[in-house]
Short mmCIF file of C-alpha atoms in Angstrom, two decimals:
data_model
loop_
_atom_site.label_atom_id
_atom_site.label_comp_id
_atom_site.label_asym_id
_atom_site.label_seq_id
_atom_site.Cartn_x
_atom_site.Cartn_y
_atom_site.Cartn_z
CA MET A 1 142.65 144.05 88.47
CA ALA A 2 143.87 140.83 89.17
CA PHE A 3 146.51 139.52 91.57
CA PRO A 4 147.79 140.87 93.78
CA ILE A 5 144.96 143.53 94.16
CA VAL A 6 142.34 140.96 94.22
CA ARG A 7 142.68 138.85 97.31
CA HIS A 8 139.71 136.63 96.83
CA ARG A 9 140.81 134.62 100.58
CA ARG A 10 140.21 137.96 102.34
CA LEU A 11 135.95 137.37 102.58
CA ARG A 12 137.41 133.59 103.25
CA GLN A 13 139.09 134.23 107.17
CA SER A 14 137.03 133.03 109.83
CA GLY A 15 133.95 131.64 110.12
CA ALA A 16 132.37 135.18 111.19
CA MET A 17 132.72 136.09 107.82
CA ARG A 18 132.36 133.56 106.16
CA ASN A 19 128.65 133.27 107.27
CA LEU A 20 128.53 137.22 106.26
CA VAL A 21 129.31 136.89 102.43
CA ARG A 22 126.94 133.12 102.65
CA GLU A 23 125.09 133.09 99.08
CA THR A 24 123.38 130.25 100.13
CA VAL A 25 121.67 129.33 103.50
CA LEU A 26 119.78 126.28 104.66
CA THR A 27 117.74 125.83 107.16
CA ALA A 28 115.41 123.37 107.66
CA ASN A 29 112.15 125.02 106.47
CA ASP A 30 113.90 124.11 103.54
CA PHE A 31 112.60 120.14 103.71
CA ILE A 32 110.34 118.04 103.09
CA TYR A 33 110.52 114.62 105.05
CA PRO A 34 108.51 111.32 103.27
CA ILE A 35 106.57 108.90 105.85
CA PHE A 36 105.69 105.34 104.98
CA VAL A 37 102.17 104.05 107.01
CA THR A 38 101.50 101.16 106.83
CA TYR A 39 98.51 99.08 108.37
CA GLY A 40 99.21 96.70 111.68
CA THR A 41 100.19 97.34 115.18
CA ASN A 42 103.84 98.16 116.96
CA ILE A 43 105.24 98.24 113.12
CA ARG A 44 108.34 99.82 113.19
CA GLU A 45 110.58 98.26 110.39
CA GLU A 46 113.40 100.00 109.42
CA ILE A 47 113.66 99.63 105.45
CA THR A 48 116.73 97.43 105.11
CA SER A 49 118.18 99.80 102.20
CA MET A 50 117.33 103.10 103.61
CA PRO A 51 118.69 102.98 107.27
CA GLY A 52 117.15 105.37 109.58
CA VAL A 53 114.02 104.63 107.33
CA TYR A 54 110.89 103.33 108.44
CA HIS A 55 107.76 101.73 107.86
CA LEU A 56 104.92 103.20 110.98
CA SER A 57 102.14 102.02 111.63
CA MET A 58 99.69 104.31 113.00
CA ASP A 59 99.74 103.51 116.83
CA LEU A 60 103.43 104.66 116.55
CA LEU A 61 102.97 107.49 114.05
CA GLU A 62 102.28 110.10 116.62
CA ALA A 63 105.58 110.15 118.26
CA GLU A 64 106.93 110.70 114.38
CA ILE A 65 105.82 113.56 114.37
CA ARG A 66 105.96 115.26 117.13
CA ASP A 67 109.23 114.07 116.64
CA ILE A 68 109.47 116.11 113.03
CA VAL A 69 108.08 118.90 114.46
CA SER A 70 109.67 119.51 117.15
CA LEU A 71 112.68 119.78 114.73
CA GLY A 72 110.84 122.43 113.19
CA ILE A 73 110.31 120.80 110.07
CA GLN A 74 107.34 121.61 108.59
CA ALA A 75 106.12 119.65 105.80
CA ILE A 76 105.93 115.96 105.02
CA MET A 77 105.35 113.67 102.45
CA LEU A 78 103.18 110.93 102.80
CA PHE A 79 103.16 107.18 101.52
CA GLY A 80 101.03 104.40 102.40
CA VAL A 81 101.19 100.57 102.08
CA PRO A 82 97.70 99.14 101.57
CA ASP A 83 97.16 95.76 102.72
CA HIS A 84 94.99 95.15 99.64
CA LYS A 85 96.40 95.69 95.92
CA ASP A 86 94.35 95.13 92.89
CA ALA A 87 94.14 96.12 89.44
CA GLU A 88 92.91 99.75 89.41
CA GLY A 89 94.57 100.15 92.76
CA SER A 90 91.49 101.03 94.61
CA SER A 91 93.10 101.48 98.03
CA ALA A 92 94.51 104.76 96.69
CA TYR A 93 91.37 106.22 96.79
CA ASP A 94 89.33 104.60 99.54
CA PRO A 95 87.78 106.75 101.85
CA ASN A 96 89.26 104.89 104.48
CA GLY A 97 92.39 104.23 102.74
CA ILE A 98 96.05 104.18 104.65
CA VAL A 99 97.14 107.65 103.11
CA GLN A 100 93.61 108.91 104.02
CA GLU A 101 93.00 107.81 108.05
CA ALA A 102 97.07 108.88 108.56
CA THR A 103 96.36 112.36 106.55
CA ARG A 104 92.82 112.75 109.08
CA ALA A 105 94.83 111.20 112.59
CA ILE A 106 98.06 113.36 111.68
CA LYS A 107 95.74 116.30 111.67
CA GLY A 108 94.61 115.76 114.69
CA TRP A 109 98.21 115.42 115.57
CA ALA A 110 99.89 118.02 114.12
CA PRO A 111 97.22 120.75 112.57
CA GLU A 112 100.44 123.50 111.29
CA LEU A 113 102.09 120.18 109.85
CA ILE A 114 101.95 120.43 105.62
CA ILE A 115 101.24 117.36 104.19
CA MET A 116 101.90 116.91 101.23
CA ALA A 117 100.19 113.58 99.77
CA ASP A 118 101.37 111.27 96.84
CA THR A 119 99.14 111.16 94.18
CA CYS A 120 100.15 107.38 92.29
CA LEU A 121 98.68 104.00 92.13
CA CYS A 122 101.74 102.62 91.79
CA GLN A 123 102.05 101.58 95.63
CA PHE A 124 98.82 100.61 95.29
CA THR A 125 98.39 98.46 92.48
CA ASP A 126 98.97 94.58 91.84
CA HIS A 127 101.31 94.55 88.56
CA GLY A 128 103.36 98.20 90.61
CA HIS A 129 102.75 100.41 87.40
CA CYS A 130 100.85 104.00 88.07
CA GLY A 131 98.22 103.87 86.14
CA VAL A 132 95.49 101.40 84.35
CA VAL A 133 97.08 98.79 82.20
CA HIS A 134 95.41 97.08 79.07
CA VAL A 135 96.40 94.16 77.09
CA HIS A 136 96.30 94.16 73.59
CA GLU A 137 94.43 90.86 72.41
CA ALA A 138 96.41 90.63 69.46
CA THR A 139 99.55 91.89 70.77
CA GLY A 140 99.48 90.38 74.46
CA THR A 141 101.41 93.29 74.79
CA ALA A 142 100.59 95.11 78.02
CA VAL A 143 100.60 99.04 78.43
CA VAL A 144 99.44 101.77 80.38
CA ASP A 145 96.59 103.15 79.61
CA ASN A 146 97.14 107.14 79.67
CA ASP A 147 93.55 108.14 79.78
CA ALA A 148 91.86 105.78 81.55
CA SER A 149 94.52 106.25 84.38
CA LEU A 150 93.27 110.14 84.43
CA ALA A 151 90.11 109.15 85.76
CA LEU A 152 90.96 106.91 89.01
CA LEU A 153 94.39 109.95 89.97
CA VAL A 154 91.40 112.38 90.10
CA ARG A 155 89.27 110.49 92.68
CA THR A 156 92.51 109.45 95.03
CA ALA A 157 93.74 113.32 94.25
CA VAL A 158 89.78 114.51 95.61
CA SER A 159 89.71 111.60 98.69
CA GLN A 160 93.22 112.77 100.20
CA ALA A 161 91.72 116.45 100.18
CA GLU A 162 88.64 115.48 101.74
CA ALA A 163 90.96 113.77 104.49
CA GLY A 164 92.38 116.80 104.58
CA ALA A 165 95.93 116.94 102.33
CA ASP A 166 96.92 120.31 101.88
CA VAL A 167 98.79 119.48 98.41
CA ILE A 168 98.22 117.57 96.02
CA ALA A 169 101.23 115.62 94.95
CA PRO A 170 101.14 113.79 91.78
CA SER A 171 103.70 110.96 90.79
CA ASN A 172 102.46 109.43 88.06
CA MET A 173 103.71 111.20 84.36
CA MET A 174 100.51 110.42 82.54
CA ASP A 175 100.43 112.97 80.14
CA GLY A 176 97.20 115.90 80.96
CA PHE A 177 97.16 114.64 84.71
CA VAL A 178 98.15 118.33 86.15
CA ALA A 179 94.72 118.92 84.40
CA ALA A 180 92.79 116.66 85.07
CA ILE A 181 93.44 117.05 88.90
CA ARG A 182 93.16 120.25 88.40
CA ASP A 183 89.40 120.20 87.22
CA GLY A 184 88.59 117.49 89.55
CA LEU A 185 89.67 118.76 92.29
CA ASP A 186 87.71 122.89 91.39
CA GLU A 187 85.22 120.84 91.14
CA ALA A 188 84.70 118.99 94.62
CA GLY A 189 85.62 122.14 96.44
CA PHE A 190 89.21 122.47 96.69
CA THR A 191 90.09 125.36 94.39
CA HIS A 192 92.53 126.38 97.26
CA ILE A 193 94.75 122.79 97.56
CA PRO A 194 97.82 123.38 95.53
CA ILE A 195 99.17 121.20 92.90
CA LEU A 196 103.33 119.70 93.06
CA SER A 197 103.82 118.43 90.29
CA TYR A 198 106.59 115.48 89.82
CA SER A 199 106.38 116.99 86.59
CA VAL A 200 110.12 115.64 85.51
CA LYS A 201 110.50 112.51 86.71
CA TYR A 202 113.22 110.28 84.96
CA ALA A 203 113.06 106.78 84.42
CA SER A 204 115.95 106.59 87.54
CA SER A 205 117.78 103.79 88.95
CA PHE A 206 117.97 105.84 91.57
CA TYR A 207 114.94 104.68 92.65
CA GLY A 208 115.57 101.29 94.08
CA PRO A 209 115.54 101.12 98.06
CA PHE A 210 112.05 103.85 97.37
CA ARG A 211 110.64 101.15 95.59
CA GLU A 212 111.57 98.10 98.59
CA ALA A 213 110.07 101.10 100.78
CA ALA A 214 106.37 101.94 98.95
CA HIS A 215 106.33 97.82 97.49
CA SER A 216 106.18 99.15 94.57
CA THR A 217 108.33 96.82 92.04
CA PRO A 218 106.54 96.61 89.28
CA GLN A 219 105.35 92.75 88.24
CA PHE A 220 106.84 93.53 84.79
CA GLY A 221 108.63 95.32 82.39
CA ASP A 222 109.80 99.05 83.27
CA ARG A 223 107.83 102.72 83.38
CA LYS A 224 109.99 104.09 80.74
CA THR A 225 107.21 104.93 78.26
CA TYR A 226 105.43 106.99 80.44
CA GLN A 227 108.93 108.74 83.20
CA MET A 228 111.08 110.99 81.09
CA ASP A 229 114.55 109.38 79.67
CA PRO A 230 118.14 110.42 81.71
CA ALA A 231 119.54 111.86 78.81
CA ASN A 232 117.01 114.16 77.80
CA SER A 233 117.14 117.50 78.71
CA ARG A 234 115.46 120.14 76.66
CA GLU A 235 111.95 117.44 77.10
CA ALA A 236 112.36 118.37 80.56
CA LEU A 237 111.27 122.07 79.47
CA ARG A 238 108.23 120.57 77.86
CA GLU A 239 107.25 118.60 80.73
CA ALA A 240 107.82 121.54 83.26
CA GLU A 241 105.61 124.36 80.72
CA SER A 242 102.55 121.59 80.19
CA ASP A 243 102.30 121.49 83.75
CA VAL A 244 102.44 125.49 84.16
CA VAL A 245 99.78 125.35 81.69
CA GLU A 246 97.76 122.94 83.58
CA GLY A 247 97.92 124.74 86.63
CA ALA A 248 100.65 123.26 88.74
CA ASP A 249 101.33 125.48 91.40
CA MET A 250 104.88 124.18 92.22
CA LEU A 251 107.59 121.55 90.17
CA MET A 252 109.83 119.30 91.30
CA VAL A 253 113.01 117.30 89.27
CA LYS A 254 113.35 113.91 90.63
CA PRO A 255 115.69 112.29 91.52
CA ALA A 256 117.94 115.64 92.61
CA LEU A 257 122.29 114.69 92.35
CA ALA A 258 122.70 114.27 88.90
CA TYR A 259 119.18 116.24 87.46
CA LEU A 260 120.47 119.30 88.92
CA ASP A 261 121.35 120.69 85.84
CA ILE A 262 117.37 120.10 84.93
CA VAL A 263 116.89 121.70 88.45
CA ARG A 264 118.48 124.93 87.25
CA GLN A 265 116.82 124.84 84.62
CA LEU A 266 113.40 125.17 85.63
CA LYS A 267 114.11 128.23 88.23
CA ASP A 268 115.47 129.55 85.04
CA SER A 269 112.17 129.18 82.91
CA PHE A 270 109.69 128.99 85.32
CA ASP A 271 108.42 131.28 88.38
CA LEU A 272 107.12 128.64 90.14
CA PRO A 273 107.99 127.00 93.24
CA VAL A 274 111.40 123.76 92.24
CA VAL A 275 111.10 121.55 93.87
CA ALA A 276 113.66 118.66 93.93
CA TYR A 277 113.26 115.25 95.51
CA ASN A 278 116.34 113.71 97.35
CA VAL A 279 115.77 110.04 96.11
CA SER A 280 116.05 106.78 97.81
CA GLY A 281 119.40 106.22 96.22
CA GLU A 282 120.83 109.14 96.92
CA TYR A 283 120.23 108.67 100.71
CA SER A 284 121.40 104.75 100.77
CA MET A 285 124.55 105.24 98.90
CA VAL A 286 125.58 108.67 101.79
CA LYS A 287 124.48 105.66 104.44
CA ALA A 288 126.34 102.58 102.96
CA ALA A 289 129.90 105.27 102.42
CA SER A 290 129.18 106.56 105.86
CA ALA A 291 128.90 103.14 107.68
CA ASN A 292 131.78 102.13 105.84
CA GLY A 293 133.78 105.04 107.62
CA TRP A 294 134.32 106.67 104.33
CA ILE A 295 132.66 109.51 104.22
CA ASP A 296 131.55 111.81 107.36
CA GLU A 297 128.19 111.38 106.99
CA LYS A 298 127.24 114.88 108.32
CA SER A 299 129.52 116.95 106.45
CA VAL A 300 128.76 114.79 103.03
CA VAL A 301 124.73 115.85 103.76
CA LEU A 302 124.54 118.95 104.46
CA GLU A 303 127.03 120.04 101.92
CA THR A 304 125.19 117.69 98.87
CA LEU A 305 121.47 119.88 100.24
CA THR A 306 123.16 123.05 99.78
CA GLY A 307 124.35 122.48 96.60
CA MET A 308 120.57 121.48 95.82
CA LYS A 309 119.85 124.71 96.60
CA ARG A 310 122.17 126.75 95.55
CA ALA A 311 121.11 124.87 92.25
CA GLY A 312 117.71 126.51 92.23
CA ALA A 313 115.89 123.97 94.58
CA ASP A 314 112.99 126.05 96.62
CA MET A 315 112.15 122.57 98.79
CA ILE A 316 113.81 120.01 99.41
CA ILE A 317 112.37 116.32 99.96
CA THR A 318 114.63 114.21 101.45
CA TYR A 319 115.24 111.28 104.23
CA HIS A 320 117.96 113.05 105.48
CA ALA A 321 115.73 116.31 106.54
CA LYS A 322 115.29 115.24 110.28
CA ASP A 323 119.48 114.17 110.59
CA ALA A 324 120.04 117.72 108.89
CA SER A 325 117.29 119.79 111.31
CA ARG A 326 119.80 118.66 114.08
CA TRP A 327 122.68 119.36 112.37
CA LEU A 328 122.14 123.03 111.80
CA ARG A 329 120.69 123.20 114.92
CA GLY A 330 124.31 121.71 116.54
CA GLU A 331 123.31 118.95 117.74
CA GLU A 332 124.53 115.63 116.94
#
């Protein structure tokens, strides 16, 4: 049957009708909010390329956490900006490192808030890469040593769990990182701690503002030898399948907007929760266009986040989380 018997507009005639038939519903429960913690006192330093996102010192962190909780956001992704960097990123697995210290404090202020600890070395190494760098004597070529890096990532994950992290979120893209971290956590008695794997992390140009935020720009080369080629999709399924076999509890696609087809493929192929990371470059583009009056920020953000969920994301890591939560509550 077709027009005029079928009229699709019948179910669009009012806001109430559209609400009744809406297929995808966005709530604050869908959001994970990234936080950047740093050393010092009275630091609330706005990240230039990410308006509304800040480096926060520990003395100002409690107010931020209470604001997040009041908005109904139930999870954060915790990043640390250390005061010391070295070739092996030792601050990442220091029991008294910035992430570990912040985790313990947050658990005291908001015990029910889910803390997801980003497990990587890039912001802790003096070279900015996500693992141990070795230089071949014959050629002088510097490469990230996959297997040597795994041991340090395990130490980082265990130290984060010991500090009270609820979820370990390894973002390094080393081969075998989920299996290594799962074994390390289990051996340390943390069999109950889930792993949110950055399973499909592309070597993307959308990460630029984040590297300012995390102070993690590589000092040489790039990350294309371990992060994925943006042109590939079948490879994404291989990456995700490896993580499933190795014991991942959740799978992530990063970035989100240019890779919603990958989000859908993971959703259709695996029965684990899928997370989309609405990354810094995506956030900054919206902020810049809004500041110029070219778009309506609220409408574009909510439409974008709804699109990510419609594509198959069960959770969305987004710097828009606080604003979006307010908008969904009817606040401006």
